[in-house]
Coordinates of C-alpha atoms and ligand atoms in Angstrom, one line a residue:
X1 CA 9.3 14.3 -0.8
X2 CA 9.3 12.4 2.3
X3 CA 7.4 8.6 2.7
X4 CA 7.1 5.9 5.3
X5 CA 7.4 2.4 3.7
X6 CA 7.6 -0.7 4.8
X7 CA 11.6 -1.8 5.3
X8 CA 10.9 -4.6 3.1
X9 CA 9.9 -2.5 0.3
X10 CA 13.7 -0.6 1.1
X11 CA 15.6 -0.7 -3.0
X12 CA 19.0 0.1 -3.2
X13 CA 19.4 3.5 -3.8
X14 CA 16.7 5.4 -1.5
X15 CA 17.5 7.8 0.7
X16 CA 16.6 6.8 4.5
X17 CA 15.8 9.9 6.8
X18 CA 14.5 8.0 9.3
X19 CA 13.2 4.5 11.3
X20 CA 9.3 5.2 12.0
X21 CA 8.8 1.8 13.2
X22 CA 10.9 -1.0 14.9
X23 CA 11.2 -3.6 17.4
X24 CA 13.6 -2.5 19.0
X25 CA 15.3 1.4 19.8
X26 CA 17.8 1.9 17.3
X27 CA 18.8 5.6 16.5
X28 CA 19.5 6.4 13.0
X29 CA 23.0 8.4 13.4
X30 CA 23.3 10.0 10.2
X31 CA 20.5 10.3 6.9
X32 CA 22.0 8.5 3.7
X33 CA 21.1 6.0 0.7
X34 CA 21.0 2.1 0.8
X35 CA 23.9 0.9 -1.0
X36 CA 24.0 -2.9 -0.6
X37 CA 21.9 -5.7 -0.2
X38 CA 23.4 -6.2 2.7
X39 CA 22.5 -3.2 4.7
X40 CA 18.5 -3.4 3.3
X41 CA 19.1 -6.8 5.2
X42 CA 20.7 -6.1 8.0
X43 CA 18.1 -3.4 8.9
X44 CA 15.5 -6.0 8.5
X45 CA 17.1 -7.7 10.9
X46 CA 17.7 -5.8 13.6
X47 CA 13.9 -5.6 14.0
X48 CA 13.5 -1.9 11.5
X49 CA 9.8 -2.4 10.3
X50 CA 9.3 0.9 8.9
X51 CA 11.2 3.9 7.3
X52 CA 10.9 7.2 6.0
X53 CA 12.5 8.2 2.2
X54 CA 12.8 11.1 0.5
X55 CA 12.2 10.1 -2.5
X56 CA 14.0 13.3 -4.6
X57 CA 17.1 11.8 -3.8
X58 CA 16.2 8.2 -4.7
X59 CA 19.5 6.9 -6.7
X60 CA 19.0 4.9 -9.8
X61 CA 21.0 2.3 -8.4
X62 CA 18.7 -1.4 -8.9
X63 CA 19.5 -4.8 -8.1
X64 CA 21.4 -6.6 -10.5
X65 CA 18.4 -9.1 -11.5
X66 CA 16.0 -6.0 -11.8
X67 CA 18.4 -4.3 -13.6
X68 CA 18.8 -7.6 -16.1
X69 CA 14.7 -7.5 -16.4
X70 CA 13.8 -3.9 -17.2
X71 CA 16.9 -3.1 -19.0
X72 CA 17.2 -5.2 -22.1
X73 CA 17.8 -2.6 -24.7
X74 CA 16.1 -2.7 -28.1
X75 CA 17.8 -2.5 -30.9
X76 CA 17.5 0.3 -33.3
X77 CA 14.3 -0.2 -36.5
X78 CA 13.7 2.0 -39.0
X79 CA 10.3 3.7 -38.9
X80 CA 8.6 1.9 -41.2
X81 CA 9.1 -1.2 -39.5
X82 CA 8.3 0.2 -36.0
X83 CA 5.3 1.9 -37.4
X84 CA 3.2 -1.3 -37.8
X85 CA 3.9 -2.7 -34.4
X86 CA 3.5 0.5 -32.6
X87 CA 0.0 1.0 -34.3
X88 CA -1.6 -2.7 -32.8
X89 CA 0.5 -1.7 -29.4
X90 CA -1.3 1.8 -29.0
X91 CA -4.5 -0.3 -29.9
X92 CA -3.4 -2.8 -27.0
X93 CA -2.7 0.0 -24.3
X94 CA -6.0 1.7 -25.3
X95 CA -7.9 -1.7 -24.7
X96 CA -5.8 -2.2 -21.5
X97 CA -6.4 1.2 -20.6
X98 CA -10.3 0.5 -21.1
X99 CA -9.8 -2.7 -18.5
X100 CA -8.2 -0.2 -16.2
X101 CA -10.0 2.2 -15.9
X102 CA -13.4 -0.3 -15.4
X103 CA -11.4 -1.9 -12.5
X104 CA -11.1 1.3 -11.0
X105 CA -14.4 2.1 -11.5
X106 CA -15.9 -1.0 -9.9
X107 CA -13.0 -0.8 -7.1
X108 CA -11.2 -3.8 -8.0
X109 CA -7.6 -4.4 -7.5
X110 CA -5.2 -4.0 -10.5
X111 CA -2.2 -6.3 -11.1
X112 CA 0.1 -3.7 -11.1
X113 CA 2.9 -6.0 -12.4
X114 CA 0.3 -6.3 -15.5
X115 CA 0.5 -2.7 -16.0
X116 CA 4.0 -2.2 -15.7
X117 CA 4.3 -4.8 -18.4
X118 CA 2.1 -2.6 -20.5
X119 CA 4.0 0.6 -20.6
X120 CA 7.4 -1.4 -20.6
X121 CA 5.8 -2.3 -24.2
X122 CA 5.5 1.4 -24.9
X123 CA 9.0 2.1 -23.7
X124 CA 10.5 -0.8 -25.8
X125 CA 8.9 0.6 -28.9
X126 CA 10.3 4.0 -28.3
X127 CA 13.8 2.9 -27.7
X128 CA 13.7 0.9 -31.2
X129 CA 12.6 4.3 -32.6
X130 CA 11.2 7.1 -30.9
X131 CA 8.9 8.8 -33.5
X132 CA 7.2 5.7 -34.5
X133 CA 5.0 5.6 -31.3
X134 CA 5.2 9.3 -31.4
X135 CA 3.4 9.5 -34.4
X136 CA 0.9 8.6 -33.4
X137 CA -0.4 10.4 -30.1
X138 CA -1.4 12.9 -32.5
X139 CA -4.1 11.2 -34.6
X140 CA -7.2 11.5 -31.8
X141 CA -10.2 9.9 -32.3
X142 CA -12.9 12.5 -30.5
X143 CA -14.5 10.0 -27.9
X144 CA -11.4 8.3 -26.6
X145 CA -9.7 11.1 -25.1
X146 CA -9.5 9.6 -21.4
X147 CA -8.0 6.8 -23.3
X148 CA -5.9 8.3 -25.6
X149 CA -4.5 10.7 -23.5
X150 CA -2.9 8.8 -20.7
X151 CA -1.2 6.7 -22.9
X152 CA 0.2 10.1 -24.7
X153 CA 1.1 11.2 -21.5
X154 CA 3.4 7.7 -20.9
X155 CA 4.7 7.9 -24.3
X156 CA 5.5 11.7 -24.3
X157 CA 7.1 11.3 -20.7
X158 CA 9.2 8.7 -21.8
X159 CA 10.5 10.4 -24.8
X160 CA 11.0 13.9 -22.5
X161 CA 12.8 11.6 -19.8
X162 CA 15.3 9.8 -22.5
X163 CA 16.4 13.6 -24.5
X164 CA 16.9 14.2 -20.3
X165 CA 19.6 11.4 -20.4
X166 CA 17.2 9.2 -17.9
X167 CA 18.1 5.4 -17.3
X168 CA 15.5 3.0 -18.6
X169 CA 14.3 2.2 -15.4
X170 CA 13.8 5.9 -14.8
X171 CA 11.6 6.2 -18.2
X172 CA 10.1 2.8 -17.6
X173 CA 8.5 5.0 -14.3
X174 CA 8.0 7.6 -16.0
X175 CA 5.6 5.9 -18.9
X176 CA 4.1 3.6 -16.1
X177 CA 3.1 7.2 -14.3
X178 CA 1.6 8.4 -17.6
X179 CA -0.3 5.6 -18.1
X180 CA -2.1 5.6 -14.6
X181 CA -1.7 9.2 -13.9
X182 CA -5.7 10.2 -14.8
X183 CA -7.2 7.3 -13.9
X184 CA -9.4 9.0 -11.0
X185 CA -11.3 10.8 -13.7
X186 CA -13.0 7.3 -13.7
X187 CA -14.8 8.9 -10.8
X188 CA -16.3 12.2 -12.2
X189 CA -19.2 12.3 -13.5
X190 CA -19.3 12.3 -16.9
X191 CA -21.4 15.7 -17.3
X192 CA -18.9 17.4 -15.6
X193 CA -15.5 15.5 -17.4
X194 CA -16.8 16.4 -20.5
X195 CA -18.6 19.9 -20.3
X196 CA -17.8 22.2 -22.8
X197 CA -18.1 24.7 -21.1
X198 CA -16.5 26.4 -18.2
X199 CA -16.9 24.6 -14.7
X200 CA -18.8 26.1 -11.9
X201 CA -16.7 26.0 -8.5
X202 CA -18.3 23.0 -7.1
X203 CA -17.9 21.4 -10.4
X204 CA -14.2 22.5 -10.7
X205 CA -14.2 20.9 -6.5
X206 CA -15.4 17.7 -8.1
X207 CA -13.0 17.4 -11.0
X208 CA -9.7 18.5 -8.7
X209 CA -10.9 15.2 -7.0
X210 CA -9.6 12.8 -9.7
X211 CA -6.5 13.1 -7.9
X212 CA -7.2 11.9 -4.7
X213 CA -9.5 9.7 -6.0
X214 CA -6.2 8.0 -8.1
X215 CA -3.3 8.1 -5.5
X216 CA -6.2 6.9 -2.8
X217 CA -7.0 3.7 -5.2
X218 CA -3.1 3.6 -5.9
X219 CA -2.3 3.7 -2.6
X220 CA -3.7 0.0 -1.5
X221 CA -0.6 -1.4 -3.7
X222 CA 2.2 -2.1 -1.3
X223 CA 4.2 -3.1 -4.7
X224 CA 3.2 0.3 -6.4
X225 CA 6.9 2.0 -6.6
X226 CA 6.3 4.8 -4.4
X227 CA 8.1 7.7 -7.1
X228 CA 5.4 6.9 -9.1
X229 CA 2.6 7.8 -7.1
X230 CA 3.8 10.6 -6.0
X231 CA 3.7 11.8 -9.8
X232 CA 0.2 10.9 -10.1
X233 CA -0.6 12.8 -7.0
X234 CA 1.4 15.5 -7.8
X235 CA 0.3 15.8 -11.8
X236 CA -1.6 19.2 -10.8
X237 CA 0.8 20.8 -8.8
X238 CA 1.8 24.0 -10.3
X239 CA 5.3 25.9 -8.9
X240 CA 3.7 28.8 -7.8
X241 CA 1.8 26.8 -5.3
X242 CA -2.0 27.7 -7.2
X243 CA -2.1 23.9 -8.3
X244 CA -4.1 21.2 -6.5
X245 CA -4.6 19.0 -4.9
X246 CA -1.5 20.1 -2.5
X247 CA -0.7 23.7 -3.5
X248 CA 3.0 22.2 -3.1
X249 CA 5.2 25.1 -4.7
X250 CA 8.9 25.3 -6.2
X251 CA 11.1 21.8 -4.8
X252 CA 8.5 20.5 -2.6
X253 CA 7.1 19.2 -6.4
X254 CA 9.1 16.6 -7.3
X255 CA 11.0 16.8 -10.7
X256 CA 9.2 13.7 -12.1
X257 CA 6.0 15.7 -10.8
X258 CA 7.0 18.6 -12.7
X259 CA 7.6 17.0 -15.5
X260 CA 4.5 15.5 -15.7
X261 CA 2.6 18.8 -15.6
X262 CA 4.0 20.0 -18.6
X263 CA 3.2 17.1 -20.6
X264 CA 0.3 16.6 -19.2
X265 CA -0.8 20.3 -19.9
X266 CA 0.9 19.5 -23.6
X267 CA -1.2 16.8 -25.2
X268 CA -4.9 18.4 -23.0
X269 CA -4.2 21.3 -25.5
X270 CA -3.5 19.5 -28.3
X271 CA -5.9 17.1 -27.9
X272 CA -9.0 17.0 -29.8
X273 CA -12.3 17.1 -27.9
X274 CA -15.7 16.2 -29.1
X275 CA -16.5 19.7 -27.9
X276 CA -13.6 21.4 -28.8
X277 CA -10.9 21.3 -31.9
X278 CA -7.3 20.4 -31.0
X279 CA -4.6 23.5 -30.5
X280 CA -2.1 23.7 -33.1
X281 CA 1.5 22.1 -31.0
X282 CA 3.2 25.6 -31.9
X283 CA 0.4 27.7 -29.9
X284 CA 0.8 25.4 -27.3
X285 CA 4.5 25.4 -26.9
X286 CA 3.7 29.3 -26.3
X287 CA 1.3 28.8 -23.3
X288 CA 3.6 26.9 -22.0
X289 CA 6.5 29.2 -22.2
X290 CA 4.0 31.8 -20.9
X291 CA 3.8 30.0 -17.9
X292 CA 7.3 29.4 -17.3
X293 CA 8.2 30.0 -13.8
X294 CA 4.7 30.8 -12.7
X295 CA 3.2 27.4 -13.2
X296 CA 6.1 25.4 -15.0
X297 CA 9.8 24.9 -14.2
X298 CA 10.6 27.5 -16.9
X299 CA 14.2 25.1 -17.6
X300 CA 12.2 22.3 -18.3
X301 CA 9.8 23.3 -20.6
X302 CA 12.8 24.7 -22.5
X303 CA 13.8 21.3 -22.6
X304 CA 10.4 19.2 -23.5
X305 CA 10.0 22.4 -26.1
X306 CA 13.7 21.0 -27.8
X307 CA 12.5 17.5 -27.0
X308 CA 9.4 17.5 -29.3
X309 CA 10.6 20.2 -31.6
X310 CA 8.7 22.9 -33.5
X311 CA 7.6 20.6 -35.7
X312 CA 6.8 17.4 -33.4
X313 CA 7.0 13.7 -35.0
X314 CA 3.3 13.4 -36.5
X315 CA 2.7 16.8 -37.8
X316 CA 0.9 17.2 -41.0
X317 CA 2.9 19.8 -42.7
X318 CA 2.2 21.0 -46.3
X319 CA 5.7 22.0 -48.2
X320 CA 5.8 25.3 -50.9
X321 CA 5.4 22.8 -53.3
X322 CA 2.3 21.3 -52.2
X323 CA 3.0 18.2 -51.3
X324 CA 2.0 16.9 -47.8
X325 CA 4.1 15.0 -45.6
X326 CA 4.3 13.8 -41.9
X327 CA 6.8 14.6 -39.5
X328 CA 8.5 11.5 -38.8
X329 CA 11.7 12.7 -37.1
X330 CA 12.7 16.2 -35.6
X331 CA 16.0 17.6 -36.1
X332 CA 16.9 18.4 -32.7
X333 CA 20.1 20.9 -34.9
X334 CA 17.7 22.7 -37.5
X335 CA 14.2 22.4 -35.9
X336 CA 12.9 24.2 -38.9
X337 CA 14.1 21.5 -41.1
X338 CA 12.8 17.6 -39.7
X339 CA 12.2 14.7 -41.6
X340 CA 9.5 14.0 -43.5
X341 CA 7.5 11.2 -45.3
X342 CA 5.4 13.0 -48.2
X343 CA 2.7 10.9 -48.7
X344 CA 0.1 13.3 -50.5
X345 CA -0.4 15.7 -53.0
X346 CA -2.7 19.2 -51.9
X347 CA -3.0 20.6 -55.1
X348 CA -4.8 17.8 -57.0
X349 CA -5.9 16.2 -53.5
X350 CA -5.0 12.3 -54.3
X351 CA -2.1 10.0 -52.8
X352 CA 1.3 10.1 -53.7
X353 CA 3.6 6.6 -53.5
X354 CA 5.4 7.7 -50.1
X355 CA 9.0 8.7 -50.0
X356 CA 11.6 9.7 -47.3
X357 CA 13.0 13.7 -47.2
X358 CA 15.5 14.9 -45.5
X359 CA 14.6 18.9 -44.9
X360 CA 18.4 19.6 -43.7
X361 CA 20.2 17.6 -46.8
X362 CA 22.0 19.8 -49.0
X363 CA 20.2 18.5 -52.1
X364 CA 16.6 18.8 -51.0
X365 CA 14.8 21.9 -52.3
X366 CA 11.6 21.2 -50.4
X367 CA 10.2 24.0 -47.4
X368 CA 7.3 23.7 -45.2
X369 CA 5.0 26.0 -45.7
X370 CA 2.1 25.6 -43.3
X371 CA 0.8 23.0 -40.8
X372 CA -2.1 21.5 -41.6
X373 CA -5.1 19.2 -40.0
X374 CA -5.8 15.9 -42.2
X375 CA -9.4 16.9 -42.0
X376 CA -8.6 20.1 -43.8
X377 CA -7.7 18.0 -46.9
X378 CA -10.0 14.8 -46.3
X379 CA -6.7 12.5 -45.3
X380 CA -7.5 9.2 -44.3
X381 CA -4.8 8.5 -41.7
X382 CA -5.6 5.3 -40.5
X383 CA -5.4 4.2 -44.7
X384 CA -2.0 6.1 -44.5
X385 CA -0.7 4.0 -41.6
X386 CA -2.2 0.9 -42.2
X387 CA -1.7 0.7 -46.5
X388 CA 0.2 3.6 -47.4
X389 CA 3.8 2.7 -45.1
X390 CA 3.1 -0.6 -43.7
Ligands
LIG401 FE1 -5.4 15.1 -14.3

């Protein structure tokens, strides 16, 4: 996708297809990326104050300090010692989340470095272990969906854009994009955000608006990476050029763009709604593939599908035996056969002492039998992640 920024905003590694604005009447003889500090400079310098990018062929390429910042890799935890910190930093980004979406409400800027701190927390936690985090975008409290379900979107992006082989400046976008990507819905009335029913047209007018009403209030941040609006603003955008609020079709939809819709699609069916009951992750692994290539880049949602599994972290799934256990790491080899934490008993309906199972191992003589809801069984998850594994 093409943009005009400001040459001072120029990183090493975007694609220049053009001067918009200078001092002076340089021609640009040939398109190509910005491969030294040097020649960002030198631009500056001969009087360029504005270029276009295409930002689909933005390199990775970052300065060595940035690189030194946003880089630092995490080591490796188990689960269990993940699971406590990740449960008071989804707590943190749902607060934050509450400040940010107020600020945009009232029309007051952001510190966008203050949010990119934020999901660089959620990317950390991942990158010490993945399910941990995970986990727990699928236990939904009913009245905190606008909340809950832009974090999901940063954490599930992340994940999708590390099984993709991303850098970590790449994810670090992507869960930054997540986070922001809905925060126009601030902006629609509430009687229309949350109808349980089907939305008239001029409701449905209304609604597409969060968009707009987003990358507009996003837009007023000259330090707001430009890749990552243009995910927010293209989070609709569906491939067969139906979407809103651009009807951009096939490559004019970026592929952070279109991986955004998927997810974002992902965890709105999943989700439970005050008005509505959360879709089971297999039924919505089928819409999606039912849309492939209509809607979705069919490839990708291949991908995400092997990415979350058949049986994503944080499934409830009830074994032949009756014990109940939790999903806490997919086995990307023998999706039928993930790890689990059993953790309760569904015959007699009390707590077991929690243990680690390996579906795949050779020894283990456990099979899932169904998924189930915690509700279905009266489980207390917040006791199970705050007593029973911490
Ligand atoms: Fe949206």
């Amino acid at each position: 996708m093409l943009r005009t920024i400001k040459s001072s905003k120029l990183e090493i590694g975007m694609y220049v297809t053009r001067f918009v604005k200078q001092t002076g009447n340089m021609n640009l003889t040939m398109a190509g990326w910005i491969k030294t500090e040097a020649a960002m400079k030198g631009l500056i310098a001969k009087g360029i104050l504005e270029v276009e990018i295409d930002t689909s062929k933005t390199l990775v390429a970052k300065t060595e300090s940035e690189n030194k910042e946003k880089s630092e890799k995490q080591k490796p935890i188990s689960f269990d010692n993940e699971l406590s910190r990740a449960t008071g930093l989804y707590q943190q980004a749902k607060s934050f989340q509450k400040k940010l979406l107020n600020a945009v409400d009232r029309e007051i800027a952001i510190d966008v470095k203050q949010v990119e701190a934020m999901s660089n927390k959620l990317v950390d936690s991942l990158e010490r272990n993945s399910n941990a985090l995970l986990c727990l975008t699928s236990i939904r409290e009913k009245d905190s969906y606008l909340l809950e379900h832009s974090i999901n979107v940063g954490i599930m992006l992340a994940t999708f854009a590390t099984y993709l082989g991303f850098d970590k400046a790449k994810i670090q976008k992507l869960a930054f994009a997540g986070v922001i990507h809905d925060i126009g819905k601030i902006k629609v009335p509430d009687e229309i955000l949350h109808k349980p029913g089907k939305l008239t047209d001029d409701e449905f007018v209304i609604m597409r608006n969060h968009v707009n009403y987003g990358g507009d209030y996003l837009s007023q941040f000259d330090d707001l990476e430009p890749s990552i609006l243009e995910t927010v603003m293209q989070h609709h955008e569906k491939i067969d050029g139906t979407g809103y609020p651009n009807k951009l079709r096939d490559d004019e939809i970026g592929m952070y763009g279109r991986m955004i819709s998927i997810v974002d699609c992902y965890d709105a069916m999943t989700a439970e709604r005050v008005y509505k009951k959360g879709m089971p992750s297999m039924k919505a692994m089928k819409i999606l593939m039912r849309e492939s290539g209509v809607h979705f880049d069919g490839d990708l949602v291949r991908k995400f599908i092997q990415c979350i599994g058949l049986y994503p972290a944080g499934t409830l799934v009830k074994m032949k035996s009756q014990k109940v256990g939790l999903v806490t790491k997919v086995n990307q080899a023998k999706p039928l056969e993930p790890e689990v934490k059993i953790f309760y008993c569904a015959k007699n309906r009390h707590y077991l002492a929690s243990r680690d199972i390996n579906l795949a191992a050779s020894h283990c003589k456990e099979e899932i039998e169904e998924v189930i809801k915690a509700e279905d069984y009266k489980i207390d998850f917040q006791k199970f992640f705050t007593q029973a594994v911490a």
